Amino acid sequence: MKKALLLLIPFCLLLNGCSWFKDTPEVGLILSEHFDRKLYKDFDTAAYNVVFRKHYDSLKAKLSNPNTVKNFYVNHNYEPRLVTQYFPVGTLDTLEAYIGKSENHGFNPDNFRQKQLEAALKELSENKFEKIEEVYPVIADLELNAAEALIKYDNYMNFGVVNPRKIFSRYYVPVKRPDSASMSAALATKDLGKLLKDIQPSSKQYLALQRRFNILKADGQGKSDQAKTILVNMERLRWKLPEMGKEYVEVNIPDFSLTWFNKEDTVSHMKVCVGGKREEGYAEKIARYAKTGNLDDKPKNHETPILYSKLNSIQVNPIWNIPVSIARNEIYWMARKDPYYLSNSNINVYRNGKIVGEPDTIQWSNYSRERLPYQFKQGSGNGNALGKFKFIFDNGSSIYLHDTNNKNGFNRANRAISHGCVRVEKPLEFAQNLVRDKYQYDQLRMEVNLPPLDTNRMNAYRKKLAKKADTVNLFKLKPTWFGTKKPVPLIINYITAWSQNGSIQFRPDVYGLDETLWLAMKKFM
């Protein structure tokens, strides 16, 4: 009996190694049924896998994310999933069609290996194979080109071509970018047709810009400056920004405006002044400064950063903590020129955290700007550079929205004139929208010597005025804090083309960021 079993084992192993007794893989069964040919039932997984790995090695250098592709197929036993699921039902043709129409988004279809995908689809569809071995390289080629096309198309449409945080030095918005997980999820999709449809940008703004771009393209102006402006703003709309919610505030730097949105309605709109443009030749000058360390070589850069945060409080009658850069480049020189400049400007001087009693006696010429041991704060009240209101939100750039005593700045066409913070035209209106409480708003008004809206509080208002006017007990104005009704999302953005009332609005590229973005994305267009 044992001898019979020992003889039976090698015979079973032989049978198991014979292809006659192997199950036909899914791809073979599906293609056999699709083409009504028995040839595909001879599909040998082991033989195909060898061909697939060799083909991957030959294409590796041309794939945008080769490691992600490799890991996906290793984890799925090299199965041609896209061909199996989507070739027979025509969805790979749908993918190729979407890619062909990517020109409507400004893209060059060659970015997605359209020609290679089209050729592989055609070769498999023609079904002219005489031996199953001839099928393997065609399926491997189609699978890999479809995978590359899908990953890239999904990345570009779903997330944008460029990571703004890598090309802009002052971009602090947490944009979501594609990663290996998102790319693997695209390859593993259960419904490719739905995925392709869902990732199409569909906002009203995007579609309006797209329509204008396609009109320009049809008129032979697809390479014009206007077309480029539209394309860079379409790219901005593809970036996955934080969810703003139904109500948020947007500052648009090139438009010098602030808009409070509630869904698609405008709650408030006003002019703003933003940071001045950096000096010409900034890159060369900053490189020289890095070598010399001489402040005279340091170029000015007051550009307002692009950022996302939430407005959380208001400081009424604020104190201005004067930044080191302004202290060195402006306050220092003004104090040297006029010893009474500081006291006349209500600016206190501090050293090691302690206030200096008589700053007018400081011999400023004894100190270099680079090693200035003093800090400066401008007190509340008339003349304060921040005006009567400072609107606070968390950020790492010491940026805030604020009032200003220089109201003439809002009459200028180019309002890139601040040191980086954003001056708002209607601070009282903005404060009212933030506090959203009649009692708190009346308190805020009285702090800046405005009567309350509630006439029952006039006595309290008169007492405040009397206290401030008391010459016996000298009144010292101090900041008062007010919380917002709820944190309000804020985005300081950079948009140079958008749709408004049925027409496309254009604004100058005040910081040159359109040009920077175009240089980064044009190789894909």
Coordinates of N, CA, C and O in Angstrom, one line a residue, residues 218-330:
A218 N -10.2 78.1 -29.9 CA -10.9 78.0 -31.2 C -10.6 79.2 -32.1 O -10.6 79.0 -33.3
D219 N -10.3 80.3 -31.5 CA -10.0 81.5 -32.2 C -8.5 81.6 -32.5 O -8.0 82.7 -33.0
G220 N -7.7 80.6 -32.2 CA -6.3 80.6 -32.5 C -5.5 81.4 -31.4 O -4.3 81.8 -31.7
Q221 N -6.1 81.6 -30.3 CA -5.4 82.4 -29.2 C -5.1 81.6 -28.0 O -5.0 82.1 -26.9
G222 N -5.0 80.3 -28.2 CA -4.7 79.4 -27.1 C -3.3 79.6 -26.4 O -3.1 79.1 -25.3
K223 N -2.4 80.3 -27.1 CA -1.1 80.6 -26.5 C -1.0 82.0 -26.1 O 0.1 82.5 -25.7
S224 N -2.1 82.8 -26.1 CA -2.1 84.2 -25.7 C -1.8 84.4 -24.2 O -2.0 83.5 -23.4
D225 N -1.5 85.6 -23.9 CA -1.3 85.9 -22.4 C -2.6 85.7 -21.7 O -2.6 85.3 -20.5
Q226 N -3.7 86.1 -22.3 CA -5.0 85.9 -21.6 C -5.3 84.4 -21.4 O -5.7 84.1 -20.3
A227 N -4.9 83.6 -22.3 CA -5.1 82.2 -22.2 C -4.3 81.6 -21.0 O -4.7 80.8 -20.2
K228 N -3.0 82.1 -21.0 CA -2.1 81.6 -19.9 C -2.7 82.0 -18.5 O -2.6 81.3 -17.6
T229 N -3.2 83.3 -18.4 CA -3.8 83.7 -17.2 C -5.0 82.8 -16.8 O -5.1 82.5 -15.6
I230 N -5.8 82.5 -17.7 CA -6.9 81.6 -17.5 C -6.4 80.2 -17.0 O -6.9 79.6 -16.0
L231 N -5.4 79.7 -17.7 CA -4.9 78.3 -17.4 C -4.3 78.3 -16.0 O -4.5 77.3 -15.2
V232 N -3.6 79.3 -15.5 CA -3.0 79.3 -14.2 C -4.1 79.4 -13.1 O -4.0 78.8 -12.1
N233 N -5.2 80.1 -13.4 CA -6.3 80.2 -12.5 C -7.1 78.9 -12.5 O -7.7 78.5 -11.4
M234 N -7.2 78.2 -13.6 CA -7.8 76.9 -13.6 C -7.0 75.9 -12.8 O -7.6 75.1 -12.0
E235 N -5.7 76.0 -12.8 CA -4.9 75.2 -12.0 C -5.1 75.4 -10.5 O -5.2 74.5 -9.7
R236 N -5.2 76.7 -10.2 CA -5.5 77.0 -8.8 C -6.8 76.4 -8.3 O -6.9 76.0 -7.1
L237 N -7.8 76.4 -9.2 CA -9.1 75.8 -8.8 C -9.1 74.3 -8.7 O -10.0 73.7 -8.1
R238 N -8.0 73.6 -9.3 CA -7.9 72.2 -9.1 C -7.2 71.8 -7.8 O -7.3 70.7 -7.4
W239 N -6.5 72.7 -7.2 CA -5.9 72.4 -5.9 C -7.0 72.1 -4.8 O -8.0 72.8 -4.7
K240 N -6.7 71.1 -4.0 CA -7.6 70.7 -3.0 C -7.3 71.5 -1.7 O -6.5 71.2 -0.9
L241 N -8.0 72.7 -1.6 CA -7.9 73.5 -0.4 C -8.7 73.0 0.7 O -9.5 72.1 0.6
P242 N -8.5 73.5 1.9 CA -9.3 73.1 3.1 C -10.8 73.4 2.8 O -11.1 74.4 2.1
E243 N -11.6 72.7 3.4 CA -13.1 72.9 3.3 C -13.4 74.2 4.0 O -13.2 74.3 5.2
M244 N -13.9 75.2 3.2 CA -14.2 76.5 3.8 C -15.5 76.6 4.6 O -15.7 77.4 5.4
G245 N -16.4 75.7 4.3 CA -17.7 75.8 4.9 C -18.6 76.8 4.1 O -18.2 77.3 3.1
K246 N -19.8 76.9 4.6 CA -20.7 77.8 3.9 C -20.4 79.3 4.0 O -20.8 80.1 3.2
E247 N -19.7 79.6 5.1 CA -19.4 81.1 5.4 C -18.0 81.2 5.6 O -17.4 80.6 6.5
Y248 N -17.3 82.1 4.9 CA -15.9 82.4 5.0 C -15.5 83.7 4.5 O -16.3 84.4 3.8
V249 N -14.3 84.2 4.8 CA -13.8 85.4 4.3 C -12.6 85.2 3.4 O -11.8 84.3 3.7
E250 N -12.6 85.8 2.2 CA -11.5 85.7 1.3 C -11.0 87.0 0.9 O -11.7 88.0 0.6
V251 N -9.6 87.2 1.1 CA -8.9 88.3 0.6 C -8.2 87.9 -0.7 O -7.5 86.9 -0.7
N252 N -8.5 88.7 -1.7 CA -7.9 88.4 -3.0 C -6.8 89.5 -3.2 O -7.1 90.6 -3.5
I253 N -5.5 89.0 -3.1 CA -4.4 90.0 -3.2 C -4.4 90.8 -4.5 O -4.4 92.0 -4.5
P254 N -4.5 90.2 -5.7 CA -4.4 91.0 -6.9 C -5.6 91.9 -7.1 O -5.5 92.9 -7.8
D255 N -6.7 91.6 -6.5 CA -7.9 92.4 -6.6 C -8.0 93.5 -5.5 O -8.8 94.4 -5.6
F256 N -7.1 93.4 -4.6 CA -7.1 94.3 -3.4 C -8.5 94.4 -2.8 O -9.0 95.5 -2.5
S257 N -9.0 93.2 -2.5 CA -10.4 93.2 -2.0 C -10.6 92.1 -0.9 O -9.8 91.2 -0.9
L258 N -11.6 92.4 -0.1 CA -12.0 91.4 0.9 C -13.5 91.1 0.7 O -14.3 92.1 0.5
T259 N -13.9 89.8 0.6 CA -15.3 89.5 0.4 C -15.7 88.5 1.5 O -15.0 87.5 1.8
W260 N -16.8 88.7 2.1 CA -17.4 87.8 3.1 C -18.5 87.0 2.4 O -19.5 87.6 1.9
F261 N -18.3 85.7 2.2 CA -19.2 84.9 1.5 C -20.1 84.1 2.5 O -19.6 83.6 3.5
N262 N -21.3 83.9 2.1 CA -22.2 83.0 2.8 C -22.8 82.2 1.6 O -23.7 82.6 0.9
K263 N -22.3 80.9 1.5 CA -22.6 80.1 0.3 C -22.1 80.9 -0.9 O -21.0 81.3 -1.0
E264 N -23.1 81.2 -1.8 CA -22.6 82.0 -3.0 C -23.0 83.4 -2.9 O -22.8 84.2 -3.8
D265 N -23.6 83.8 -1.8 CA -24.0 85.2 -1.6 C -22.9 86.0 -0.9 O -22.1 85.5 -0.2
T266 N -22.9 87.3 -1.2 CA -21.9 88.2 -0.7 C -22.5 88.9 0.5 O -23.4 89.7 0.3
V267 N -21.9 88.7 1.7 CA -22.4 89.4 2.9 C -21.8 90.8 2.9 O -22.5 91.8 3.3
S268 N -20.5 90.9 2.6 CA -19.8 92.1 2.7 C -18.7 92.1 1.7 O -18.1 91.1 1.4
H269 N -18.4 93.3 1.1 CA -17.3 93.5 0.2 C -16.6 94.8 0.4 O -17.3 95.8 0.6
M270 N -15.3 94.8 0.5 CA -14.6 96.1 0.7 C -13.2 96.0 0.1 O -12.6 95.0 -0.2
K271 N -12.6 97.2 0.0 CA -11.2 97.3 -0.5 C -10.2 97.0 0.6 O -10.6 97.1 1.8
V272 N -9.1 96.5 0.2 CA -8.0 96.3 1.2 C -6.7 96.8 0.6 O -6.6 97.0 -0.6
C273 N -5.7 97.1 1.4 CA -4.3 97.3 1.0 C -3.5 96.1 1.5 O -3.7 95.6 2.6
V274 N -2.7 95.6 0.6 CA -1.8 94.5 0.9 C -0.4 94.8 0.9 O 0.0 96.0 0.6
G275 N 0.5 93.8 1.1 CA 1.9 94.1 1.2 C 2.5 94.5 -0.2 O 2.0 94.0 -1.2
G276 N 3.5 95.3 -0.1 CA 4.2 95.8 -1.3 C 5.0 94.6 -2.0 O 5.4 93.7 -1.3
K277 N 5.1 94.8 -3.3 CA 5.9 93.8 -4.1 C 7.4 93.8 -3.7 O 7.9 94.9 -3.4
R278 N 8.0 92.7 -3.7 CA 9.4 92.6 -3.4 C 10.2 93.4 -4.4 O 9.8 93.6 -5.5
E279 N 11.4 93.7 -4.0 CA 12.3 94.5 -4.8 C 12.7 93.8 -6.1 O 12.7 92.5 -6.2
E280 N 12.9 94.5 -7.2 CA 13.4 93.9 -8.4 C 14.7 93.3 -8.2 O 15.6 93.8 -7.4
G281 N 15.0 92.2 -8.8 CA 16.2 91.4 -8.6 C 16.4 90.9 -7.2 O 17.5 90.7 -6.7
Y282 N 15.3 90.5 -6.6 CA 15.2 90.0 -5.2 C 16.1 88.8 -5.0 O 16.9 88.8 -4.1
A283 N 16.1 87.9 -5.9 CA 16.8 86.6 -5.8 C 18.3 86.9 -5.7 O 19.0 86.3 -4.8
E284 N 18.8 87.7 -6.6 CA 20.2 88.0 -6.6 C 20.6 88.8 -5.4 O 21.7 88.6 -4.8
K285 N 19.8 89.7 -5.0 CA 20.1 90.6 -3.8 C 20.1 89.8 -2.5 O 20.9 90.0 -1.6
I286 N 19.1 88.9 -2.4 CA 19.1 88.1 -1.2 C 20.3 87.1 -1.1 O 20.8 86.8 0.0
A287 N 20.7 86.7 -2.2 CA 21.9 85.8 -2.3 C 23.2 86.6 -1.8 O 24.0 86.1 -1.1
R288 N 23.2 87.9 -2.2 CA 24.4 88.7 -1.8 C 24.3 89.0 -0.3 O 25.3 88.9 0.4
Y289 N 23.1 89.2 0.2 CA 22.9 89.5 1.6 C 23.3 88.3 2.4 O 23.8 88.4 3.5
A290 N 23.0 87.1 1.9 CA 23.3 85.8 2.6 C 24.8 85.7 2.8 O 25.3 85.1 3.8
K291 N 25.6 86.3 1.9 CA 27.1 86.3 2.0 C 27.6 87.4 2.9 O 28.5 87.1 3.7
T292 N 27.0 88.6 2.8 CA 27.6 89.7 3.5 C 27.0 89.9 4.9 O 27.7 90.3 5.8
G293 N 25.7 89.5 5.1 CA 25.1 89.8 6.4 C 24.9 91.2 6.7 O 24.4 91.6 7.8
N294 N 25.1 92.1 5.7 CA 24.9 93.5 5.9 C 23.5 93.9 5.6 O 23.0 93.7 4.5
L295 N 22.8 94.6 6.5 CA 21.4 94.9 6.3 C 21.2 95.9 5.1 O 20.1 95.9 4.6
D296 N 22.3 96.6 4.8 CA 22.1 97.5 3.6 C 22.0 96.7 2.3 O 21.5 97.2 1.3
D297 N 22.4 95.4 2.4 CA 22.3 94.6 1.2 C 21.0 93.8 1.2 O 20.7 93.1 0.2
K298 N 20.2 93.8 2.3 CA 19.0 93.0 2.4 C 17.9 93.7 1.6 O 17.5 94.8 1.9
P299 N 17.4 93.0 0.5 CA 16.3 93.6 -0.3 C 14.9 93.5 0.5 O 14.7 92.7 1.4
K300 N 14.0 94.4 0.2 CA 12.7 94.5 0.8 C 11.8 93.4 0.2 O 11.8 93.3 -1.0
N301 N 11.1 92.8 1.0 CA 10.0 91.9 0.6 C 8.9 91.9 1.6 O 8.9 91.3 2.6
H302 N 7.8 92.7 1.2 CA 6.7 92.9 2.1 C 5.5 92.2 1.5 O 4.3 92.5 2.0
E303 N 5.6 91.2 0.6 CA 4.5 90.6 0.0 C 3.7 89.8 1.1 O 4.2 89.1 1.9
T304 N 2.4 90.0 1.0 CA 1.4 89.4 1.9 C 1.4 87.9 1.6 O 1.2 87.5 0.4
P305 N 1.6 87.0 2.5 CA 1.6 85.6 2.2 C 0.2 85.1 1.9 O -0.8 85.6 2.3
I306 N 0.2 84.0 1.1 CA -1.1 83.3 0.9 C -1.3 82.3 2.0 O -0.4 81.4 2.3
L307 N -2.4 82.3 2.7 CA -2.5 81.5 3.9 C -4.0 81.2 4.2 O -4.9 81.8 3.7
Y308 N -4.2 80.2 5.0 CA -5.5 79.8 5.5 C -5.5 79.8 7.0 O -4.5 79.3 7.6
S309 N -6.5 80.3 7.6 CA -6.6 80.3 9.1 C -8.1 80.5 9.5 O -9.0 80.4 8.6
K310 N -8.3 80.9 10.7 CA -9.7 81.2 11.2 C -9.6 82.5 12.1 O -8.8 82.5 13.0
L311 N -10.4 83.4 11.7 CA -10.5 84.6 12.6 C -11.2 84.3 13.9 O -12.2 83.7 13.9
N312 N -10.5 84.7 15.0 CA -11.0 84.2 16.3 C -11.2 85.4 17.3 O -11.8 85.2 18.4
S313 N -10.6 86.6 17.0 CA -10.8 87.6 18.0 C -10.5 89.0 17.4 O -9.9 89.1 16.3
I314 N -10.9 90.0 18.1 CA -10.7 91.4 17.7 C -10.0 92.2 18.8 O -10.4 92.0 20.0
Q315 N -8.9 92.9 18.5 CA -8.3 93.7 19.5 C -8.7 95.2 19.2 O -8.3 95.7 18.1
V316 N -9.4 95.8 20.1 CA -9.9 97.2 19.9 C -8.9 98.1 20.6 O -8.4 97.8 21.7
N317 N -8.5 99.2 19.9 CA -7.5 100.1 20.4 C -6.2 99.3 20.6 O -5.6 99.2 21.7
P318 N -5.7 98.7 19.5 CA -4.6 97.8 19.7 C -3.2 98.4 20.0 O -3.0 99.6 19.7
I319 N -2.3 97.6 20.5 CA -0.9 98.0 20.6 C -0.2 97.4 19.4 O -0.5 96.2 19.1
W320 N 0.7 98.1 18.8 CA 1.5 97.6 17.7 C 2.8 97.1 18.2 O 3.7 98.0 18.5
N321 N 3.0 95.8 18.1 CA 4.4 95.3 18.4 C 5.2 95.4 17.1 O 5.0 94.6 16.2
I322 N 6.0 96.4 17.1 CA 6.7 96.7 15.8 C 7.7 95.6 15.4 O 8.6 95.3 16.2
P323 N 7.6 95.0 14.3 CA 8.5 93.9 13.9 C 9.9 94.4 13.8 O 10.2 95.6 13.6
V324 N 10.8 93.4 14.0 CA 12.3 93.7 14.0 C 12.7 94.4 12.7 O 13.5 95.3 12.6
S325 N 12.2 93.9 11.6 CA 12.6 94.4 10.2 C 12.2 95.9 10.1 O 13.0 96.7 9.6
I326 N 11.0 96.2 10.6 CA 10.6 97.6 10.5 C 11.4 98.5 11.5 O 11.8 99.6 11.2
A327 N 11.7 97.9 12.7 CA 12.5 98.6 13.7 C 13.9 99.0 13.1 O 14.4 100.1 13.3
R328 N 14.5 98.0 12.5 CA 15.8 98.2 11.9 C 15.9 99.1 10.7 O 16.8 100.0 10.6
N329 N 14.9 98.9 9.8 CA 14.9 99.7 8.6 C 14.2 101.0 8.6 O 14.5 101.8 7.7
E330 N 13.4 101.3 9.6 CA 12.6 102.5 9.6 C 12.7 103.2 10.9 O 13.1 104.4 11.0

